[in-house]
Short mmCIF file of N, CA and C in Angstrom, two decimals:
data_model
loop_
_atom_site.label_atom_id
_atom_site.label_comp_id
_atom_site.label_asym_id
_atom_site.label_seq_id
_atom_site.Cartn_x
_atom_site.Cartn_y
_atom_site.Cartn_z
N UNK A 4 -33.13 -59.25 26.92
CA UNK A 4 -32.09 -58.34 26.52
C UNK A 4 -32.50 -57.60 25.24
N UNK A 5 -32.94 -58.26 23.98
CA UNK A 5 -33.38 -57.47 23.09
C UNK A 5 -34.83 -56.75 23.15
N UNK A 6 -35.33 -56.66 24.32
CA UNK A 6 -36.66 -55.83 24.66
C UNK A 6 -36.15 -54.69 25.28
N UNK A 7 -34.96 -54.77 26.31
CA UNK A 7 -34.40 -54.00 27.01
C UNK A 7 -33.61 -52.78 25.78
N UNK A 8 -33.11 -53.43 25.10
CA UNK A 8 -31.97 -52.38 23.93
C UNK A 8 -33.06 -52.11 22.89
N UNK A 9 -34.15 -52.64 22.39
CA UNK A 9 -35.04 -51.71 21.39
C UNK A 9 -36.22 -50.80 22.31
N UNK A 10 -36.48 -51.08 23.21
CA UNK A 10 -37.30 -49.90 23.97
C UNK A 10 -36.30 -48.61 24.22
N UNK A 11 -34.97 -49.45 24.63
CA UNK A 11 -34.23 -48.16 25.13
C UNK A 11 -33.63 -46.80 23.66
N UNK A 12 -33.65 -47.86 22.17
CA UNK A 12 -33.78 -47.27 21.35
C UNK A 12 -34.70 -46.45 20.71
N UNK A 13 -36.13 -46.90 20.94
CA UNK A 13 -36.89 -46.61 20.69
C UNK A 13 -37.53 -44.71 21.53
N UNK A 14 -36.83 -44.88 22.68
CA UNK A 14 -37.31 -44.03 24.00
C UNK A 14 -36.03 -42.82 23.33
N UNK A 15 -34.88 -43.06 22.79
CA UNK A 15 -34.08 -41.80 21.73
C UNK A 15 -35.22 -41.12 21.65
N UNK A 16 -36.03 -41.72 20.40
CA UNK A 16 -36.79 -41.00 19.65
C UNK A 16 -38.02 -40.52 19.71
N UNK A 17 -38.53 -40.53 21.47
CA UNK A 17 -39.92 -40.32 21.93
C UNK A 17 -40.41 -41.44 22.14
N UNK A 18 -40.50 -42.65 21.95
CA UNK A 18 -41.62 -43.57 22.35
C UNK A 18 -41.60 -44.55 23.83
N UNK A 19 -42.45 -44.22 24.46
CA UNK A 19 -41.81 -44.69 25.72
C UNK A 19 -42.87 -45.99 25.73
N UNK A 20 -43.18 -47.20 26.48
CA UNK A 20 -44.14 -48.14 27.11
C UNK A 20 -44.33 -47.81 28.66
N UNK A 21 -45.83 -47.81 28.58
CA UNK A 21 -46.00 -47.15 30.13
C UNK A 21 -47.42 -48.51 30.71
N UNK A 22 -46.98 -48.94 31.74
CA UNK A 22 -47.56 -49.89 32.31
C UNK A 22 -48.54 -49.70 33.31
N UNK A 23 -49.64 -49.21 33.34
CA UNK A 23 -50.19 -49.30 35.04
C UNK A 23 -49.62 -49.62 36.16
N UNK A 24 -49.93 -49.43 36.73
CA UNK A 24 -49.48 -49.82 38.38
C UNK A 24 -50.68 -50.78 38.98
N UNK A 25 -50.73 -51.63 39.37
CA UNK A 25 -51.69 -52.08 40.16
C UNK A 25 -52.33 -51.54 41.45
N UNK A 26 -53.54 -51.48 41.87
CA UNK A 26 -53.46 -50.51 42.80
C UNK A 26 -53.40 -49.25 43.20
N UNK A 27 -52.33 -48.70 42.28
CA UNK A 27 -51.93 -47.23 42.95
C UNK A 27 -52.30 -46.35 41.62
N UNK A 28 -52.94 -46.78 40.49
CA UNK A 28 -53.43 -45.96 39.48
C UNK A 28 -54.89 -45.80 39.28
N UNK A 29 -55.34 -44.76 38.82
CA UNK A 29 -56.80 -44.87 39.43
C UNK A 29 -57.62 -44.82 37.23
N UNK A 30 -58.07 -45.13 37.28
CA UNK A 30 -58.71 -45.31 35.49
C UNK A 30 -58.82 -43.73 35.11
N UNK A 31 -57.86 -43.51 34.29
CA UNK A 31 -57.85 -42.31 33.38
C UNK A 31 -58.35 -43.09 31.95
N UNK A 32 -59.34 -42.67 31.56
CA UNK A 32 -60.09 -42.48 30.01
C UNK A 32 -58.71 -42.08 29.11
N UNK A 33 -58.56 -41.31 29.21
CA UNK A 33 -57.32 -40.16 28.29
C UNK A 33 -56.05 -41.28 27.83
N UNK A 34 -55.49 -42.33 29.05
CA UNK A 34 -54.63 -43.15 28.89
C UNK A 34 -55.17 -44.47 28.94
N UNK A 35 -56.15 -45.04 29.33
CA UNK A 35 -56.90 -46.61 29.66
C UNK A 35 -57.73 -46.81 28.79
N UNK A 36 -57.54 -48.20 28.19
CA UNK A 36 -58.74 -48.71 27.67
C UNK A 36 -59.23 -49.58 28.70
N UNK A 37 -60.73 -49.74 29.28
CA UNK A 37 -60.88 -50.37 30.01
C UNK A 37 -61.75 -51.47 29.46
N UNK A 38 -61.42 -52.92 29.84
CA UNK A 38 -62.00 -53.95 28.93
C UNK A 38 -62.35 -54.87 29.78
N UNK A 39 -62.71 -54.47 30.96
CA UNK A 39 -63.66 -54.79 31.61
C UNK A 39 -63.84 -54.48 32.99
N UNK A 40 -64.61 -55.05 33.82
CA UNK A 40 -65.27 -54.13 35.42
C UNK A 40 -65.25 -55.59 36.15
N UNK A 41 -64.96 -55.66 37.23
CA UNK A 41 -65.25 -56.76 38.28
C UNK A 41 -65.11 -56.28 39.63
N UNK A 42 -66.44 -56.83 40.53
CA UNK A 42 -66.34 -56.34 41.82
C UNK A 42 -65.61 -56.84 43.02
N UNK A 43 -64.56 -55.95 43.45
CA UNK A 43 -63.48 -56.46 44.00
C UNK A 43 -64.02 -55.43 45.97
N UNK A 44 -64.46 -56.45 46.48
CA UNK A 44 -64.51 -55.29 47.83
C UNK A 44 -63.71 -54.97 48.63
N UNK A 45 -62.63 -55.42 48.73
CA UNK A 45 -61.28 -54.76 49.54
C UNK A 45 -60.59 -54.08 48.77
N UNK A 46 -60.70 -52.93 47.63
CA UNK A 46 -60.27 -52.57 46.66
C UNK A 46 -61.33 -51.24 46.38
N UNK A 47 -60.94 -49.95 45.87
CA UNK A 47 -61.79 -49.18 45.92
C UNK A 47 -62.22 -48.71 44.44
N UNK A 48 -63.55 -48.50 44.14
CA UNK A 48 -63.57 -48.12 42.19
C UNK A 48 -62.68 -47.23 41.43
N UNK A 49 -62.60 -47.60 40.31
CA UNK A 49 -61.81 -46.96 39.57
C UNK A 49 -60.57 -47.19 39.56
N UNK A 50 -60.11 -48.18 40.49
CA UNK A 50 -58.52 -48.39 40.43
C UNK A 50 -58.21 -49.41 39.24
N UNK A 51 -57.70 -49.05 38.71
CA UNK A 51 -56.83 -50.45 37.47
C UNK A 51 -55.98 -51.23 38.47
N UNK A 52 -56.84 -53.03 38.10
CA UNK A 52 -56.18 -53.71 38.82
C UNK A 52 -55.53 -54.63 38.34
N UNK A 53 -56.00 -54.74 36.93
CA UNK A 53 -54.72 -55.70 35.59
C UNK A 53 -54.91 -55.25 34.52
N UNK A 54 -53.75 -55.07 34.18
CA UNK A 54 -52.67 -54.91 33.16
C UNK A 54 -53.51 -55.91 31.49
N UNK A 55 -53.85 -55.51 30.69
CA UNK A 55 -53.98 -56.84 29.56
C UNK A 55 -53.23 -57.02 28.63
N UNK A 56 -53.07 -55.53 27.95
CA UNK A 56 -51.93 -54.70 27.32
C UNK A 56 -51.12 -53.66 28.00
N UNK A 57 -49.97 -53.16 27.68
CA UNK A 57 -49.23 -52.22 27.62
C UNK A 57 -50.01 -50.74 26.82
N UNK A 58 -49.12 -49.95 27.48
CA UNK A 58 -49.68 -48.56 26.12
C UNK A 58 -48.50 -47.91 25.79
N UNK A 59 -48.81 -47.22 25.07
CA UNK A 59 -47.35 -46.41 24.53
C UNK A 59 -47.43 -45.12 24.38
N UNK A 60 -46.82 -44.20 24.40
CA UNK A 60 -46.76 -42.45 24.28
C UNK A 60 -45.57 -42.39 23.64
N UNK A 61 -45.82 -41.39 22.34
CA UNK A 61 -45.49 -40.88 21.76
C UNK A 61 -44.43 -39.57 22.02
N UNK A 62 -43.89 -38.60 22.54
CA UNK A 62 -43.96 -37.67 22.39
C UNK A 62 -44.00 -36.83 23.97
N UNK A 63 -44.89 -38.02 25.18
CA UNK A 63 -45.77 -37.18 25.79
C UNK A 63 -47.67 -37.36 25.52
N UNK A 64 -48.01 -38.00 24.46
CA UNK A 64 -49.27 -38.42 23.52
C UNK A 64 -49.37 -39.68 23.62
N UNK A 65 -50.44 -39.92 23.94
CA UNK A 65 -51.04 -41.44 23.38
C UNK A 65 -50.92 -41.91 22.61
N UNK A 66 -50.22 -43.07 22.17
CA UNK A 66 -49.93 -43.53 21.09
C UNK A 66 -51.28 -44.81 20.77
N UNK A 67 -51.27 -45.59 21.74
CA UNK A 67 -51.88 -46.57 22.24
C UNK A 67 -52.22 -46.63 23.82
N UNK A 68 -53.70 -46.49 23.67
CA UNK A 68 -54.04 -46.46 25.39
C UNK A 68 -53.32 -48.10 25.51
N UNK A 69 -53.90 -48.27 27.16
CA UNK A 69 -53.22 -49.75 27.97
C UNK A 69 -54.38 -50.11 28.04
N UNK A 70 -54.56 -51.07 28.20
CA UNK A 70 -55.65 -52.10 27.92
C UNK A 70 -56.04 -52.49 29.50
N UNK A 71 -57.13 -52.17 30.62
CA UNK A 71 -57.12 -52.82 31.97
C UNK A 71 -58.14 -52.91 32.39
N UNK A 72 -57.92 -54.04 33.28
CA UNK A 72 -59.42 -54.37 34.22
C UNK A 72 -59.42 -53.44 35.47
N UNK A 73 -60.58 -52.83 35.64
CA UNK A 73 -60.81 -51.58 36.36
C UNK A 73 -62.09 -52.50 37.93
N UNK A 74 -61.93 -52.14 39.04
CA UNK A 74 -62.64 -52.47 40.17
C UNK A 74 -64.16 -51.73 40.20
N UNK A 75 -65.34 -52.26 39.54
CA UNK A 75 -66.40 -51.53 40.34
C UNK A 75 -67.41 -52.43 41.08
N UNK A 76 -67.70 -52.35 42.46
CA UNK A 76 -68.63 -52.35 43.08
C UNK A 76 -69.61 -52.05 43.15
N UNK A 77 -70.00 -51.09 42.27
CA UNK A 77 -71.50 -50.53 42.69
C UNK A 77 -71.94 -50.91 41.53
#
């Protein structure tokens, strides 16, 4: 409950927390820190497949990229 009422305070004033998706997000540089690579073969590269951190935007801006483990195979 108090994560729920200070994000939602926080999101007034521009700051939102934005989570990856598993799967369905593919590794943007611009928003991802990627902190590490593992080869996953039913899974295609470049997808973020965990979460380590959260990130945050500002504004619309990066505040803090998200921290994720990204799929490469090759």
């Amino acid at each position: 409950m108090t994560d729920k009422i200070l994000m939602a305070t926080l999101k007034k004033h521009g700051l939102e927390r934005f989570d990856p998706s598993p799967e369905l997000e593919r590794f943007d540089p611009n928003v991802h820190e990627a902190v590490f690579q593992t080869p996953m073969p039913d899974k295609e590269d470049g997808v973020c497949f965990f979460t380590q951190q959260k990130g945050f935007l500002l504004n619309g801006r990066v505040l803090r990229a998200a921290k994720v483990g990204v799929v490469k195979n090759s």
